[in-house]
Coordinates of C-alpha atoms and ligand atoms in Angstrom, one line a residue:
X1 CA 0.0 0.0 0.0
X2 CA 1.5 3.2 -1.3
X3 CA 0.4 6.6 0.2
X4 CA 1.7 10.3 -0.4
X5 CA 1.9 11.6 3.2
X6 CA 1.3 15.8 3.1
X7 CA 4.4 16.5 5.3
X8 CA 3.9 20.2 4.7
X9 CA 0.2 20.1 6.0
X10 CA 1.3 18.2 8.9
X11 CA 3.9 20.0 10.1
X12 CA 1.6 23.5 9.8
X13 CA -0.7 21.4 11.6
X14 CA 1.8 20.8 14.8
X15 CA 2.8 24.0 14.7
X16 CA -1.2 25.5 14.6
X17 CA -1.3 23.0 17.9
X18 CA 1.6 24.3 19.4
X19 CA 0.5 27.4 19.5
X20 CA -2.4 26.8 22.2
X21 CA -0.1 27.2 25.4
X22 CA 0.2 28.9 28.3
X23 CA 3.4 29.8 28.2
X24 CA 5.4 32.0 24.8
X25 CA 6.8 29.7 22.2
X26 CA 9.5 27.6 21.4
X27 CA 8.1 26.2 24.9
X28 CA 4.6 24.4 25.1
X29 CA 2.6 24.6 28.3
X30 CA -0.7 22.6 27.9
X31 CA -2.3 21.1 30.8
X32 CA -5.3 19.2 30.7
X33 CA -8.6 21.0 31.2
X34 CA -7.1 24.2 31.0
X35 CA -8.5 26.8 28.5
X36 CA -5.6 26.1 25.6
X37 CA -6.2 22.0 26.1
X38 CA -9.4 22.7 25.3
X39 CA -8.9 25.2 22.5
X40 CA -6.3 22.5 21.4
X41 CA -8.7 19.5 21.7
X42 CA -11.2 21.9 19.6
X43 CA -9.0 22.0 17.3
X44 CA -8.3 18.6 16.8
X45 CA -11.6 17.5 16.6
X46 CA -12.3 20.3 13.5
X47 CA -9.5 18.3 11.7
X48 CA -10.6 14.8 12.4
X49 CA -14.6 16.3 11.2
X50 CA -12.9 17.9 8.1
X51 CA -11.1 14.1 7.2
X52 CA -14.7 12.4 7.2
X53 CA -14.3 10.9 10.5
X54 CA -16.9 10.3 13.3
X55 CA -16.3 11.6 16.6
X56 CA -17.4 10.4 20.3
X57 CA -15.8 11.7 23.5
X58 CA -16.2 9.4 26.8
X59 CA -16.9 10.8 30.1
X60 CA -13.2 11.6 30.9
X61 CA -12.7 13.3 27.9
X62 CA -11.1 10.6 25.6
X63 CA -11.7 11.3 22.2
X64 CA -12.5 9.0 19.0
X65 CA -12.3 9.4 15.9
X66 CA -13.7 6.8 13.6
X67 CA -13.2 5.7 9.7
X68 CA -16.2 3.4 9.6
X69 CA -14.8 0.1 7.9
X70 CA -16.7 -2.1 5.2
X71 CA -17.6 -4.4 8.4
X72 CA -17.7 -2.1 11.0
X73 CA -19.1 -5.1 13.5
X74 CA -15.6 -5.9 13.5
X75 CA -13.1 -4.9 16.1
X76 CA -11.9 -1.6 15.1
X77 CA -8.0 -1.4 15.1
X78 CA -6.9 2.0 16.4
X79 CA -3.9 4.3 16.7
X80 CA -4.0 7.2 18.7
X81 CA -1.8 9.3 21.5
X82 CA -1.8 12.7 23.8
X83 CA -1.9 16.1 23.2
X84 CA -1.3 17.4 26.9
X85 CA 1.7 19.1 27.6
X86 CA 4.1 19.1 30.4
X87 CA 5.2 23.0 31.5
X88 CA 7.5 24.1 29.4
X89 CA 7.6 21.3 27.2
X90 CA 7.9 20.9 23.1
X91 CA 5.8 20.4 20.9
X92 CA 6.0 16.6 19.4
X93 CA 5.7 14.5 22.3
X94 CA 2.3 12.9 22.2
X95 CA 1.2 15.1 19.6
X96 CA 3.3 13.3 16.7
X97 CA 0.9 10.4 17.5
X98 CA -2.5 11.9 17.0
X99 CA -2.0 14.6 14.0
X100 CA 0.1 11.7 12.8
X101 CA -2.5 9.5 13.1
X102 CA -4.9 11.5 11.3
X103 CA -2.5 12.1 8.5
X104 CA -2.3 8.3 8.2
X105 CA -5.8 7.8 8.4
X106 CA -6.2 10.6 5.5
X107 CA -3.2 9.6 3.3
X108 CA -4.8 5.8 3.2
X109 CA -8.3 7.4 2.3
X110 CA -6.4 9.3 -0.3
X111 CA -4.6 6.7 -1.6
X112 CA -8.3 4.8 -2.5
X113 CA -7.6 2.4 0.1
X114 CA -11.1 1.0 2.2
X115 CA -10.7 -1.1 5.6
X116 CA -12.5 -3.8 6.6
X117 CA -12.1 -3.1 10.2
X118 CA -12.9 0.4 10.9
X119 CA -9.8 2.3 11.9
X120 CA -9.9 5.1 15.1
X121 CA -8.1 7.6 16.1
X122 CA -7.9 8.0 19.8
X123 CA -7.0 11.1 21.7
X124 CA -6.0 10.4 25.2
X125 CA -7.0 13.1 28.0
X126 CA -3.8 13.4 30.7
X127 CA -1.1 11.3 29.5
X128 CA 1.1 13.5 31.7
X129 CA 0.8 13.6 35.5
X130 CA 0.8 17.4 35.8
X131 CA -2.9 18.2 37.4
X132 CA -3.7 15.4 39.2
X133 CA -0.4 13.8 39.9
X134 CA -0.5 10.7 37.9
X135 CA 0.0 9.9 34.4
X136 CA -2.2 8.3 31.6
X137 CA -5.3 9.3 33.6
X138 CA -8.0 8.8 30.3
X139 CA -6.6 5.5 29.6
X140 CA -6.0 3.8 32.6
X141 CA -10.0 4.9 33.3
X142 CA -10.3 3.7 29.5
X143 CA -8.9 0.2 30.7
X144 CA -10.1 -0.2 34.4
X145 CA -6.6 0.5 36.2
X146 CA -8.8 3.6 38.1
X147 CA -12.3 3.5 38.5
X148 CA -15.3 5.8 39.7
X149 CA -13.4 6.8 42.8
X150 CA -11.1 8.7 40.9
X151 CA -13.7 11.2 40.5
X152 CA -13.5 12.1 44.1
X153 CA -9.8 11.1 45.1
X154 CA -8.0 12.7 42.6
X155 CA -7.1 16.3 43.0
X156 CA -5.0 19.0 41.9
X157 CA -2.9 21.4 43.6
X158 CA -5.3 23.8 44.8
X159 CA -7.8 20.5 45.6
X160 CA -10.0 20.3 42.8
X161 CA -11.5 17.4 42.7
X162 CA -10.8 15.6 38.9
X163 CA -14.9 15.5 38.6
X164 CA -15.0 19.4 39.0
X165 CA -12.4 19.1 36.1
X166 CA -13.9 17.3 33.9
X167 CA -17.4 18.3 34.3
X168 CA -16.6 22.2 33.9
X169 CA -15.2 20.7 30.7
X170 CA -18.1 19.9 29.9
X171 CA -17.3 15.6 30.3
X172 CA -20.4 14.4 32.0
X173 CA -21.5 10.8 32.7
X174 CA -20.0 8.2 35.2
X175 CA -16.8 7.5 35.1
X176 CA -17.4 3.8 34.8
X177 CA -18.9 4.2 30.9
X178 CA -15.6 5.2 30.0
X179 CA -14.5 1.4 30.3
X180 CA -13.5 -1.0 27.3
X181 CA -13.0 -4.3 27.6
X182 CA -10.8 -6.9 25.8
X183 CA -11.7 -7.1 22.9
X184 CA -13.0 -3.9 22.1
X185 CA -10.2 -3.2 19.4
X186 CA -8.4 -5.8 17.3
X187 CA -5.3 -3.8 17.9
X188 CA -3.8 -0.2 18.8
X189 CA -0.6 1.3 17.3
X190 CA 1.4 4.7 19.1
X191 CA 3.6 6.6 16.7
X192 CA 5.8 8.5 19.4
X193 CA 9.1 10.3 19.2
X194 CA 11.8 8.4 20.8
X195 CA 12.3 10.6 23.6
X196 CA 16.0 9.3 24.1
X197 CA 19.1 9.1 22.2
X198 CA 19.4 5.5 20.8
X199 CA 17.9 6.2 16.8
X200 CA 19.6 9.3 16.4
X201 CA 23.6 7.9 17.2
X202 CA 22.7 4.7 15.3
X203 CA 21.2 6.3 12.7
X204 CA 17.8 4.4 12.5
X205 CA 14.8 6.1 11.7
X206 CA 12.3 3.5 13.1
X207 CA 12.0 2.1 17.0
X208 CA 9.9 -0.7 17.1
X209 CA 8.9 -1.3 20.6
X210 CA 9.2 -3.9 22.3
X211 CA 8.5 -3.4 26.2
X212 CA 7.1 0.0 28.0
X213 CA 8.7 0.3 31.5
X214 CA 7.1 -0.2 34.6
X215 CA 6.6 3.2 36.4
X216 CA 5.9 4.5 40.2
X217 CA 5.5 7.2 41.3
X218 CA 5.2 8.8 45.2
X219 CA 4.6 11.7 47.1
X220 CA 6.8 12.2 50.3
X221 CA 5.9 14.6 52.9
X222 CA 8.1 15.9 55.8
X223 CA 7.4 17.9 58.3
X224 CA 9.8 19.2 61.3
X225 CA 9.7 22.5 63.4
X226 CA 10.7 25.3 61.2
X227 CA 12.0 28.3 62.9
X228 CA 14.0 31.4 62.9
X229 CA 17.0 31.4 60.8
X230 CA 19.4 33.0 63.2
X231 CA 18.2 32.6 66.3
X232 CA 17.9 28.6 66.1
X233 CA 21.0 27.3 66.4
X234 CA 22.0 24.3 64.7
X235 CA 22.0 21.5 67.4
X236 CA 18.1 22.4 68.0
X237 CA 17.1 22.3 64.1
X238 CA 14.7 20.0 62.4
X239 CA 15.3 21.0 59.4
X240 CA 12.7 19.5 56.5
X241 CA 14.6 20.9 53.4
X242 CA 17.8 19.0 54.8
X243 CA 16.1 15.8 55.0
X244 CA 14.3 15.7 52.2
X245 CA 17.9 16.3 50.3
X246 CA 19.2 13.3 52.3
X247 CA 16.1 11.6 50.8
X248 CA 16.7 12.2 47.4
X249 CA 20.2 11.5 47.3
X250 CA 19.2 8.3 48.8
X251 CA 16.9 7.5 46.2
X252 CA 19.8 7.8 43.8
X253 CA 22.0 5.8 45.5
X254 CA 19.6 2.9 45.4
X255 CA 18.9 3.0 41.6
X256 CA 22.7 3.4 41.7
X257 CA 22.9 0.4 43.3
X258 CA 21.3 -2.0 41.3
X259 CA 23.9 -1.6 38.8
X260 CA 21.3 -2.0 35.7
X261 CA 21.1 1.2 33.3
X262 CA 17.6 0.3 33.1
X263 CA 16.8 1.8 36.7
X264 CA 15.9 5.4 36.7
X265 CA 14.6 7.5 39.7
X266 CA 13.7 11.2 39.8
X267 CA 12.9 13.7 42.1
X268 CA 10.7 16.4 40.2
X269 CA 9.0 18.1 42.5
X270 CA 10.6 19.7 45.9
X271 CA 7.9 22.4 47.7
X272 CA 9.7 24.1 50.5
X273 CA 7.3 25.2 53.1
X274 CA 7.3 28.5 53.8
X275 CA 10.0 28.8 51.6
X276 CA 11.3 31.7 53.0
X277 CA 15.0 33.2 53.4
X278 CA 15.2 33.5 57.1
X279 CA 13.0 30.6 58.3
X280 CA 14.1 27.2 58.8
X281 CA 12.3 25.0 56.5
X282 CA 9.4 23.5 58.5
X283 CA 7.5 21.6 55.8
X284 CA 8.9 19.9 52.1
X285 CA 6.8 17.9 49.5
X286 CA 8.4 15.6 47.3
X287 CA 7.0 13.7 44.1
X288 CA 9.5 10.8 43.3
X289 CA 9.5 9.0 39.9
X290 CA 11.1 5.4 40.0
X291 CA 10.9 3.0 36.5
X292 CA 12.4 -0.1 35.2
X293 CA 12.0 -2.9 32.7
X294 CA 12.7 -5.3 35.6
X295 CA 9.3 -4.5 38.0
X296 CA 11.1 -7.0 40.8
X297 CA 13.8 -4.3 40.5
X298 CA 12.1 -1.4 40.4
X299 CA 10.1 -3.0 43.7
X300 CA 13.4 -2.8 45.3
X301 CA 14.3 1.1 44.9
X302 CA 10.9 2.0 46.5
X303 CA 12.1 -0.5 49.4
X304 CA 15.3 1.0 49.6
X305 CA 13.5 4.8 49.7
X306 CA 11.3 3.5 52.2
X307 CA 14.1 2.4 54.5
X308 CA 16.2 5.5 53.8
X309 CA 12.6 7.6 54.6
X310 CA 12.6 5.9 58.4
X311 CA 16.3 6.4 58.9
X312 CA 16.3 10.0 58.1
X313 CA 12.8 10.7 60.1
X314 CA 14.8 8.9 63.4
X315 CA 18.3 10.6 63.1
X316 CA 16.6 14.2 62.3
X317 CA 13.7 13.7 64.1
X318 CA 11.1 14.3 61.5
X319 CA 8.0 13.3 60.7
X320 CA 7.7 12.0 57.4
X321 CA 4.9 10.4 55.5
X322 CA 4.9 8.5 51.9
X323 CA 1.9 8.0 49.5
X324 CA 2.5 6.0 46.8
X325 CA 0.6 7.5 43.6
X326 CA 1.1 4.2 41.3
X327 CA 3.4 1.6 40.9
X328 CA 2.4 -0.3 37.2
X329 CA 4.0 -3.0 35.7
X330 CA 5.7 -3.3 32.6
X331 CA 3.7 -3.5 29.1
X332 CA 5.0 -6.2 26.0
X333 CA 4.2 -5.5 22.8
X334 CA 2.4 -7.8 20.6
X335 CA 4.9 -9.9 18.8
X336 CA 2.3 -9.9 15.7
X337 CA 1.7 -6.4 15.8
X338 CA 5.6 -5.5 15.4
X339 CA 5.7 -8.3 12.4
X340 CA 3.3 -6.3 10.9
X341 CA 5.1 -3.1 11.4
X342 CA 8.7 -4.7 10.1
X343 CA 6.8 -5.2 7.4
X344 CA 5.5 -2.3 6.0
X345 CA 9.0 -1.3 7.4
X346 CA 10.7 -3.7 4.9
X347 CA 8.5 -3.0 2.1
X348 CA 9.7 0.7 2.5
X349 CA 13.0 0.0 2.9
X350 CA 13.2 1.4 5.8
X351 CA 15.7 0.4 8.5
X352 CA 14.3 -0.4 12.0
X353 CA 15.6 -1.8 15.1
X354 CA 13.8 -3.3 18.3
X355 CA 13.9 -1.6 21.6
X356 CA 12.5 -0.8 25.0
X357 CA 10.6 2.3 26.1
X358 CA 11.7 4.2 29.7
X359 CA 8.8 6.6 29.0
X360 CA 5.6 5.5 29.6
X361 CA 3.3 5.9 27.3
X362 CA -0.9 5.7 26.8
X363 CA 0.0 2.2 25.3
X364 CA 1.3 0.6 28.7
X365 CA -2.3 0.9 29.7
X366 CA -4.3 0.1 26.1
X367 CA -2.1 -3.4 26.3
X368 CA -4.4 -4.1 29.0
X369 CA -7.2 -4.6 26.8
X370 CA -5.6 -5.3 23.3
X371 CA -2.3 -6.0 21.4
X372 CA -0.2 -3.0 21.2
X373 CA 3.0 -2.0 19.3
X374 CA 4.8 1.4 19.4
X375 CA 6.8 3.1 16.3
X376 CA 9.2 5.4 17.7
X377 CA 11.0 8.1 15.5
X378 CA 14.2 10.0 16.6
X379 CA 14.4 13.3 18.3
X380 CA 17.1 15.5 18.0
X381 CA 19.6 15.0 20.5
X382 CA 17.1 12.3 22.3
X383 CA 15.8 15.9 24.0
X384 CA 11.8 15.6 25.4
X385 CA 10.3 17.7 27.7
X386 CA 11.7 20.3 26.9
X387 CA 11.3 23.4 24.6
X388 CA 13.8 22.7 22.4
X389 CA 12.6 19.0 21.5
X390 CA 12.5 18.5 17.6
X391 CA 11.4 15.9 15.3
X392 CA 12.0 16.6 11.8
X393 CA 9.4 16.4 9.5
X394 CA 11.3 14.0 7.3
X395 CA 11.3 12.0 10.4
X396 CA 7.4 12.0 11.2
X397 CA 6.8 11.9 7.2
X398 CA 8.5 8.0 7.9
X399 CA 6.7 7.9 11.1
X400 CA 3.6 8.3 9.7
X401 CA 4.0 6.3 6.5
X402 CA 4.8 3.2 8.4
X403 CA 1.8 4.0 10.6
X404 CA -0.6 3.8 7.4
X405 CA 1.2 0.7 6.5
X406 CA 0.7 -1.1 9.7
X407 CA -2.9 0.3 9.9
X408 CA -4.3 -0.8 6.5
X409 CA -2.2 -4.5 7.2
X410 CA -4.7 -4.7 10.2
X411 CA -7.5 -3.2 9.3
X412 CA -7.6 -5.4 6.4
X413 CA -6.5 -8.7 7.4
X414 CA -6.7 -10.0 10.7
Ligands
HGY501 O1 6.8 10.6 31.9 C1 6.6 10.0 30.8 O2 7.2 8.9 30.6 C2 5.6 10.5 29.8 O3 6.3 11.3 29.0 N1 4.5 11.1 30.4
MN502 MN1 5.6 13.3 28.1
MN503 MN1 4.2 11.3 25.5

């Protein structure tokens, strides 16, 4: 199956999405719910209804794009990703997946080609953690991982309650008719950029994905007694900020320690409480990020941290308290579905290679519910993010005509 993807069209279309941000350009600041996602998702949606396709949005804001297929009774194979944005972030990560998507979708219709299966588009609400402090929020409600009680437990910074969220977006419904079960979709696809540095220093323009690491993630709070900066002297200090830096560099000595380059562990967020020059920092929150191929590995970091947590709450005398947020296990990729994307790799000539993915992506949670592959495309420098993350549109253009061949493979013959 030959098709003519419209590079030009698709990279005006990125750059029309990047533009709805809360923050100036090069950086992207999109954060679910907020006025630009939903400008963003607008727009999205006008693009999928000017390509012929049919649109549904579930209860959590998940949106579907359809290309009915000849036999539409069929299990419908689907591709889709995220258009949420980190702060100050760039403007190809998740995105590359959905206007990719549709540009597949449109160059197969183009090219006179008709599915059997139907084929969707999905766009995923919250793939990043930013508002409610876990990731892939629309899809794990999509595949079960969270159910109604999300509505109510998960909140944002200022304690908005996710329902509040979504139905001020105007999302309404249970959570619970979000669900799909196994079964629901033959398959699903992700075109994503790389977000690393493998493709680009060997020179291959196509990741084929073969495992999604497993990710946790947890908030630590500390508390001590604060105080004035001069008059306290040192001996009588419980200082928060001091622990939580013992904690962190903990948490990197245990990663550290399992001696596999497959262990990564993060601490993004650090609030100092009052956060004042001349107080004694009397309150810190943490958010840790821990991830690994190995889960049994992984496992043993947030041990570790834990251990390290009780020692440094004893010798400083600090009251510390740890949530953990979510701790997933690993996704595999459907050994079919990446035959069927060498495939239209090889019938390209394109050159591929098989790898894992340390990001986590909306696929670690649709692989709960059907066979998934991901196509990954380099990223200059492996940079992701961040503002200066780039994909070039030769790059996607490959992306994307792989995509269409793995789509119209699937939609047409299993
Ligand atoms: O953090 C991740 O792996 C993804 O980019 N949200
Ligand atoms: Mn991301
Ligand atoms: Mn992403």
């Amino acid at each position: 199956m030959d098709v003519n993807i419209n590079s030009a069209r698709l990279s005006a279309e990125l750059e029309s999405l990047a533009t709805f941000s809360s923050v100036p350009a090069p950086a992207v600041t999109r954060v679910v719910f907020s006025e630009e996602d939903l400008r963003a998702r607008a727009y999205v949606k006008r693009l999928c209804l000017e390509a012929g396709l049919s649109i549904r949005e579930d209860s959590v804001g998940n949106t579907f794009a359809r290309w009915t297929g000849s036999d539409p009774q069929l299990p419908a194979v689907a591709t889709g990703s995220h258009i949420d944005a980190i702060p100050h972030a760039g403007r190809y990560d998740g995105t590359v997946g959905v206007l990719g998507g549709l540009e597949a979708i449109r160059a197969l219709h183009d090219s006179g080609f008709r599915p059997r299966r139907s084929i969707e588009l999905v766009l995923f609400t919250a793939e990043e953690p930013t508002r409610f402090g876990i990731g892939c929020l629309g899809s794990r409600i999509l595949c079960g991982s969270l159910d109604g009680a999300a509505d109510e437990a998960l909140r944002d910074s200022q304690g908005q309650r996710l329902r509040e969220w979504r139905t001020a977006a105007g999302y309404r419904g249970q959570l619970s008719t979000a669900r799909l079960d196994w079964g629901h979709y033959a398959a699903f696809l992700e075109l994503h950029i790389e977000q690393g540095r493998l493709l680009e220093q060997e020179g291959v323009p196509l990741g084929l994905v073969t495992a999604i690491a497993a990710p946790a993630s947890l908030r630590i709070e500390l508390e001590g007694d604060g105080g004035h900066a001069g008059a306290l002297l040192m001996p009588d200090r419980h200082d928060a900020f001091l622990a939580a830096s013992e904690i962190a560099l903990a948490l990197e000595a245990a990663v550290k320690a399992t001696g596999a380059i497959d262990t990564v562990g993060t601490t993004g967020v650090c609030e100092v409480f009052p956060c004042a020059i001349n107080s004694v920092p009397s309150r810190v929150k943490l958010e840790v990020d821990v991830r690994d191929i190995d889960e049994a590995r992984r496992d043993g970091v947030l041990a570790a941290l834990s251990t390290a947590c009780e020692r440094v709450a004893r010798q400083r005398g600090i009251r510390v308290r740890t949530q953990l947020l979510n701790s997933d296990p690993p996704a595999h990729c459907s050994p079919e579905l990446l035959a069927a994307l060498a495939s239209a790799c090889d019938q390209r000539w394109i050159a591929h290679r098989r790898m894992v993915s340390r990001a986590y992506h909306d696929s670690l949670f649709m692989a709960r519910i059907a066979p998934v592959a991901m196509l990954f495309i380099p990223c200059r420098n492996g940079v992701s993010h961040r503002p200066d993350e780039y994909a070039s549109p030769e790059a996607i253009a490959t992306g994307v005509a792989v995509l269409a061949g793995g789509l119209s493979a699937l939609a047409d013959t299993i």
